[in-house]
Short mmCIF file of C-alpha atoms and ligand atoms in Angstrom, two decimals:
data_model
loop_
_atom_site.label_atom_id
_atom_site.label_comp_id
_atom_site.label_asym_id
_atom_site.label_seq_id
_atom_site.Cartn_x
_atom_site.Cartn_y
_atom_site.Cartn_z
CA MET J 54 36.94 79.09 165.32
CA PRO J 55 37.47 79.97 168.99
CA GLY J 56 37.98 83.72 168.40
CA LYS J 57 35.51 86.32 167.15
CA PHE J 58 35.75 88.17 163.85
CA ILE J 59 34.01 91.55 163.78
CA THR J 60 34.07 93.71 160.68
CA PHE J 61 33.53 97.48 160.54
CA GLU J 62 31.98 98.80 157.34
CA GLY J 63 30.63 102.00 155.85
CA GLY J 64 31.28 104.82 153.43
CA GLU J 65 34.06 107.39 153.57
CA GLY J 66 34.42 109.35 156.82
CA CYS J 67 31.75 107.34 158.65
CA GLY J 68 33.82 107.05 161.86
CA LYS J 69 34.33 103.26 161.79
CA SER J 70 38.11 103.44 162.37
CA THR J 71 37.65 105.58 165.50
CA GLN J 72 34.97 103.18 166.77
CA LEU J 73 37.19 100.18 166.09
CA ALA J 74 40.02 101.73 168.15
CA LEU J 75 37.59 102.48 171.02
CA LEU J 76 36.18 98.95 171.02
CA LYS J 77 39.71 97.52 171.00
CA GLU J 78 40.55 99.60 174.09
CA TYR J 79 37.28 98.58 175.78
CA LEU J 80 37.92 94.86 175.21
CA GLN J 81 41.58 95.05 176.22
CA LYS J 82 40.65 96.75 179.49
CA ARG J 83 38.50 93.71 180.17
CA GLY J 84 41.44 91.40 179.66
CA GLN J 85 40.65 90.23 176.13
CA ASN J 86 43.29 89.61 173.45
CA VAL J 87 42.46 91.84 170.51
CA VAL J 88 43.93 92.23 167.05
CA ALA J 89 42.99 95.43 165.22
CA THR J 90 43.52 95.17 161.50
CA LYS J 91 42.31 96.56 158.19
CA GLU J 92 41.67 95.95 154.52
CA PRO J 93 43.38 96.81 152.36
CA GLY J 94 46.72 96.89 154.14
CA GLY J 95 46.55 94.52 157.12
CA THR J 96 49.81 92.81 156.11
CA GLU J 97 53.17 93.85 154.66
CA ILE J 98 52.18 92.93 151.10
CA GLY J 99 48.75 94.36 151.79
CA LEU J 100 50.27 97.77 152.46
CA GLU J 101 51.81 97.72 148.98
CA LEU J 102 48.45 96.72 147.47
CA ARG J 103 46.76 99.47 149.51
CA HIS J 104 49.08 102.04 147.99
CA LEU J 105 48.15 100.85 144.47
CA LEU J 106 44.43 100.82 145.29
CA VAL J 107 43.75 104.01 147.20
CA THR J 108 46.11 106.59 145.71
CA GLY J 109 46.34 108.12 142.26
CA ASP J 110 43.90 108.63 139.43
CA LYS J 111 40.45 107.09 139.89
CA ASP J 112 40.47 105.71 136.32
CA LYS J 113 43.89 104.06 136.43
CA MET J 114 42.18 100.65 136.70
CA ASP J 115 38.63 99.35 136.35
CA ALA J 116 36.32 97.71 138.89
CA VAL J 117 37.27 94.13 137.93
CA ALA J 118 40.99 94.83 138.36
CA GLU J 119 40.21 96.51 141.68
CA ALA J 120 38.17 93.54 142.88
CA LEU J 121 41.02 91.16 141.99
CA LEU J 122 43.54 93.24 143.92
CA TYR J 123 41.24 93.68 146.94
CA TYR J 124 40.77 89.91 146.96
CA ALA J 125 44.54 89.30 146.71
CA ASP J 126 44.91 91.56 149.76
CA ARG J 127 42.05 89.72 151.52
CA ARG J 128 43.47 86.25 150.87
CA ILE J 129 46.87 87.22 152.28
CA HIS J 130 45.18 88.99 155.20
CA MET J 131 43.04 85.98 156.10
CA SER J 132 45.76 83.36 155.83
CA GLN J 133 48.61 85.33 157.42
CA LYS J 134 46.77 87.24 160.12
CA VAL J 135 43.02 86.76 160.66
CA TRP J 136 42.67 82.97 160.73
CA PRO J 137 45.78 82.38 162.90
CA ALA J 138 44.52 84.97 165.44
CA LEU J 139 41.02 83.43 165.49
CA GLU J 140 42.49 79.97 165.94
CA ALA J 141 44.41 81.35 168.94
CA GLY J 142 41.09 82.54 170.44
CA GLN J 143 41.59 86.26 169.86
CA TRP J 144 39.08 88.95 168.93
CA VAL J 145 39.87 90.24 165.45
CA LEU J 146 38.44 93.67 164.59
CA SER J 147 38.80 94.47 160.90
CA ASP J 148 38.39 97.93 159.41
CA ARG J 149 36.57 96.79 156.24
CA PHE J 150 36.15 93.31 154.72
CA ALA J 151 34.30 91.73 151.79
CA ASP J 152 31.14 93.87 152.10
CA SER J 153 33.27 96.82 151.01
CA THR J 154 34.02 95.06 147.73
CA VAL J 155 30.30 94.52 147.09
CA ALA J 156 29.46 98.10 148.14
CA TYR J 157 32.25 99.83 146.21
CA GLN J 158 33.04 97.60 143.21
CA TYR J 159 29.43 96.41 142.61
CA TYR J 160 26.90 98.97 143.92
CA GLY J 161 29.24 101.97 143.61
CA TYR J 162 29.94 101.13 139.98
CA ASP J 163 26.19 100.88 139.39
CA LYS J 164 26.18 97.05 139.17
CA LYS J 165 28.32 97.05 136.02
CA VAL J 166 30.48 94.26 137.46
CA ASP J 167 29.06 90.73 137.43
CA LYS J 168 28.06 90.00 141.05
CA LYS J 169 28.81 86.29 140.38
CA LEU J 170 32.46 87.23 139.85
CA LEU J 171 32.59 88.76 143.32
CA ASP J 172 30.81 85.75 144.84
CA SER J 173 33.32 83.41 143.16
CA LEU J 174 36.26 85.46 144.39
CA TYR J 175 34.85 85.27 147.93
CA GLN J 176 34.51 81.50 147.64
CA ILE J 177 38.04 81.08 146.28
CA ALA J 178 39.73 83.41 148.78
CA VAL J 179 37.62 83.01 151.93
CA GLY J 180 35.50 79.86 151.41
CA ASP J 181 32.48 79.37 153.69
CA PHE J 182 33.96 81.45 156.49
CA LYS J 183 31.97 84.56 157.51
CA PRO J 184 32.39 87.32 160.12
CA ASP J 185 30.61 86.70 163.44
CA LEU J 186 29.27 90.25 163.29
CA THR J 187 29.40 93.16 160.84
CA LEU J 188 28.78 96.72 162.02
CA ILE J 189 27.71 99.05 159.22
CA PHE J 190 28.13 102.75 160.02
CA ASP J 191 25.57 104.71 158.04
CA LEU J 192 26.18 108.41 157.46
CA ASP J 193 25.13 111.19 155.10
CA VAL J 194 27.47 111.05 152.09
CA GLU J 195 28.35 114.77 152.00
CA VAL J 196 29.19 114.80 155.72
CA GLY J 197 31.41 111.72 155.36
CA LEU J 198 33.24 112.95 152.26
CA ALA J 199 33.95 116.32 153.88
CA ARG J 200 35.45 114.53 156.91
CA SER J 201 37.50 112.25 154.70
CA TYR J 202 38.96 115.12 152.65
CA ALA J 203 39.76 117.04 155.84
CA LYS J 204 41.69 114.01 157.13
CA ALA J 205 43.51 113.57 153.79
CA ALA J 206 44.64 117.21 153.86
CA GLY J 207 47.24 116.20 156.46
CA MET J 208 48.60 113.26 154.42
CA THR J 209 51.64 113.58 152.15
CA GLU J 210 50.27 110.89 149.84
CA LYS J 211 46.52 111.42 149.54
CA GLU J 212 44.43 108.25 149.93
CA THR J 213 41.46 109.78 148.14
CA ARG J 214 41.25 107.75 144.94
CA HIS J 215 37.71 106.53 145.70
CA GLU J 216 36.57 109.76 147.33
CA SER J 217 37.18 111.50 143.99
CA ARG J 218 34.46 109.41 142.27
CA GLY J 219 31.78 111.95 143.13
CA THR J 220 28.59 112.02 145.14
CA ALA J 221 26.43 109.71 142.98
CA PHE J 222 28.95 106.86 143.35
CA HIS J 223 28.96 107.35 147.12
CA GLN J 224 25.16 107.53 147.33
CA ARG J 225 24.95 104.19 145.50
CA LEU J 226 27.44 102.56 147.79
CA ARG J 227 25.62 103.89 150.87
CA GLN J 228 22.41 102.26 149.58
CA GLY J 229 24.48 99.18 148.75
CA PHE J 230 25.60 98.77 152.36
CA LEU J 231 21.96 99.06 153.50
CA GLU J 232 20.96 96.41 150.95
CA ILE J 233 23.75 94.09 152.17
CA ALA J 234 22.45 94.50 155.75
CA LYS J 235 18.87 93.78 154.67
CA ARG J 236 19.95 90.56 152.94
CA ASP J 237 21.97 89.27 155.89
CA PRO J 238 20.27 90.56 159.07
CA ALA J 239 21.70 87.76 161.21
CA ARG J 240 25.23 89.03 160.58
CA CYS J 241 24.87 92.77 159.92
CA ILE J 242 23.75 95.61 162.16
CA VAL J 243 23.34 99.15 160.80
CA LEU J 244 24.28 101.99 163.16
CA ASP J 245 23.25 105.61 162.77
CA ALA J 246 26.73 107.17 162.62
CA ASP J 247 25.45 110.74 162.88
CA LYS J 248 26.13 110.85 166.64
CA SER J 249 28.92 111.91 168.96
CA ILE J 250 31.90 109.56 169.17
CA GLU J 251 30.94 108.61 172.74
CA ASP J 252 27.26 107.94 171.96
CA LEU J 253 28.22 105.80 169.00
CA HIS J 254 30.73 103.91 171.17
CA GLN J 255 27.94 103.17 173.68
CA ASP J 256 25.82 101.78 170.81
CA VAL J 257 28.72 99.54 169.76
CA ILE J 258 29.20 98.24 173.32
CA ARG J 259 25.47 97.52 173.65
CA ILE J 260 25.50 95.50 170.42
CA ILE J 261 28.64 93.58 171.43
CA THR J 262 27.16 92.79 174.86
CA GLU J 263 23.84 91.66 173.38
CA ARG J 264 25.59 89.51 170.80
CA PHE J 265 28.40 87.95 172.80
CA GLY J 266 27.30 88.36 176.42
CA LEU J 267 29.08 90.41 179.08
CA VAL J 268 32.74 90.81 178.25
P1 TMP Y 434 39.71 103.11 154.22
O1 TMP Y 434 39.94 104.49 153.71
O2 TMP Y 434 38.45 102.95 154.97
O3 TMP Y 434 40.90 102.53 154.89
O4 TMP Y 434 39.47 102.17 152.91
C1 TMP Y 434 40.29 102.21 151.83
C2 TMP Y 434 39.55 102.53 150.55
O5 TMP Y 434 39.40 101.33 149.79
C3 TMP Y 434 38.16 103.12 150.72
O6 TMP Y 434 38.01 104.16 149.75
C4 TMP Y 434 37.25 101.97 150.38
C5 TMP Y 434 38.04 101.16 149.38
N1 TMP Y 434 37.74 99.73 149.32
C6 TMP Y 434 37.14 99.21 148.18
O7 TMP Y 434 36.82 99.95 147.24
N2 TMP Y 434 36.91 97.86 148.12
C7 TMP Y 434 37.28 97.01 149.12
O8 TMP Y 434 37.06 95.80 149.01
C8 TMP Y 434 37.90 97.56 150.30
C9 TMP Y 434 38.32 96.65 151.41
C10 TMP Y 434 38.11 98.92 150.36
#
């Protein structure tokens, strides 16, 4: 595909959304066409799925049901928004993608879900397509959760369904993201997210420049 697909991943409150917005601004200033999007919720139907997935009681559905709904969101997102933008030569920056399903629904749930199910869902919904680059923002779990709850305090409908799973779940998913990066080093780069917003932004720019040349 002529465009570039970059995914931003990490645990709660890791700063990836702020970094995505800064990279979008950086690329746009250099005359690039950029689409900033997210999962779940990058499309109209996706926003309805997001509401089901991230609000309410943590036990209202199990990990398999969650994976199916995240993949329904992903399929719609890819076919309605991501692939058309990439075909048009745009940069697509996505706040989360399939690594989040592996980190949350597989590692977070202590590998109780069959990994083959998640691999099959990927194949069905996304096929052989992969992101050009995945940035994984690694941060201490307690620091991230505190940030995330502080942000949610200002929301009328709290998007804290996964935050409420407790520290052990979040420790497992943090390790899960690191494992994902270790298994696919050509695609994934882990960033130390315990830095100022500006320092982290400079790290992101350096990686983008090294990977794709001067923009
Ligand atoms: P966000 O808060 O970063 O927008 O992400 C929404 C929540 O959904 C967050 O708690 C992570 C979770 N999530 C999964 O559990 N599995 C997934 O596949 C995705 C994309 C997100």
